[in-house]
Amino acid sequence: MLAVGLGISMNCFADSDQDFESKYFEVMDDANLAQIKKYQFSEKHKNSTLSEADKVEEKMLDCLALKTELSFYQLVNNNPDAYVQYMKKQGLDFSYNAEKFKNGIYEVDQKLKSSGCTN
């Protein structure tokens, strides 16, 4: 019975570990896309005065980047053990600091509010 329970437990952990990795990759992909879009916008409009439509687009891109950053902090804060395990699998010695991630959530949330971004 112990072996069966342990096997089930390990499968559940593996599933939750894979679920975390899947969510992590999704968040990181979203963050990368947001940064690329911001960079492309910046390069396209370098040395030019922005029209009102461009200013709206720039704000939208800034909000998108902030929202993806918030998603990262929330994912890690809600899954600290899975994050540490994932980092170890990547060969990184990382310890979770709850205060750091809660501060990150707070700071990004404040930036979202002050910039007029809606959650």
C-alpha positions as a printed Julia matrix, in Angstrom:
119×3 Matrix{Float64}:
  0.0    0.0     0.0
  2.8    2.39    0.86
  4.41   1.79   -2.54
  1.1    2.44   -4.32
  0.52   5.61   -2.3
  4.06   6.79   -2.95
  3.69   6.08   -6.66
  0.44   8.03   -6.82
  1.97  10.84   -4.81
  4.99  11.05   -7.11
  2.77  11.03  -10.2
  0.68  13.85   -8.75
  3.84  15.81   -8.0
  5.15  15.18  -11.49
  1.83  16.3   -12.96
  1.78  19.43  -10.82
  5.45  20.04  -11.67
  4.66  19.77  -15.39
  1.6   21.96  -14.89
  3.76  24.61  -13.22
  6.36  24.41  -15.99
  3.65  24.79  -18.61
  2.23  27.86  -16.86
  5.75  29.23  -16.3
  6.61  28.9   -20.0
  3.33  30.54  -20.95
  3.99  33.5   -18.64
  7.58  33.83  -19.87
  6.48  33.65  -23.51
  3.89  36.37  -22.87
  6.52  38.5   -21.13
  8.99  38.05  -23.99
  6.35  38.99  -26.56
  5.4   42.07  -24.55
  9.04  43.18  -24.36
  9.58  42.55  -28.08
  6.49  44.59  -28.95
  7.68  47.45  -26.72
 11.13  47.33  -28.32
  9.71  47.25  -31.86
  7.43  50.18  -31.06
 10.35  52.12  -29.57
 12.54  51.45  -32.59
  9.79  52.34  -35.04
  9.1   55.66  -33.31
 12.66  56.55  -32.35
 13.4   60.25  -32.92
  9.79  61.06  -33.79
  6.92  62.8   -32.09
  4.15  60.41  -31.15
  0.63  60.99  -32.41
 -2.26  60.53  -30.0
 -2.92  57.08  -31.47
  0.75  56.19  -30.97
  0.58  57.36  -27.36
 -2.43  55.1   -26.78
 -0.58  52.18  -28.35
  2.52  52.9   -26.25
  0.43  52.95  -23.07
 -1.25  49.69  -24.09
  2.16  48.06  -24.59
  3.4   49.37  -21.24
  0.3   47.96  -19.55
  0.77  44.61  -21.28
  4.37  44.41  -20.03
  3.3   45.27  -16.48
  0.51  42.69  -16.56
  2.89  39.95  -17.67
  5.32  40.93  -14.92
  2.47  40.72  -12.4
  1.51  37.29  -13.76
  5.07  36.09  -13.17
  5.13  37.3    -9.57
  1.7   35.79   -8.88
  2.62  32.43  -10.42
  5.79  32.15   -8.35
  4.14  33.42   -5.19
  1.32  30.89   -5.55
  3.71  28.01   -6.37
  6.95  28.64   -4.46
  7.95  24.98   -4.06
  7.37  24.23   -7.74
  9.38  27.32   -8.71
 12.33  26.32   -6.53
 12.19  22.77   -7.95
 12.09  24.14  -11.49
 15.07  26.42  -10.84
 17.03  23.51   -9.36
 16.26  21.44  -12.48
 17.8   24.28  -14.47
 20.97  24.02  -12.39
 20.31  27.19  -10.42
 20.54  27.33   -6.65
 17.54  29.45   -5.79
 15.63  29.96   -2.6
 12.17  31.49   -2.53
 11.82  34.76   -0.65
  8.12  35.35    0.0
  8.66  38.96    1.02
 10.53  39.74   -2.2
  7.76  38.32   -4.37
  4.98  39.96   -2.35
  6.81  43.29   -2.71
  7.12  42.64   -6.43
  3.38  42.04   -6.68
  2.66  45.2    -4.69
  5.05  47.37   -6.73
  3.77  46.18  -10.1
  0.17  46.53   -8.92
  0.91  50.12   -7.9
  2.47  50.83  -11.3
 -0.6   49.38  -13.01
 -2.91  51.57  -10.95
 -0.84  54.75  -11.31
 -0.52  54.34  -15.07
 -4.26  53.8   -15.51
 -3.97  50.19  -16.62
 -6.95  48.03  -15.82
 -6.39  44.55  -14.44
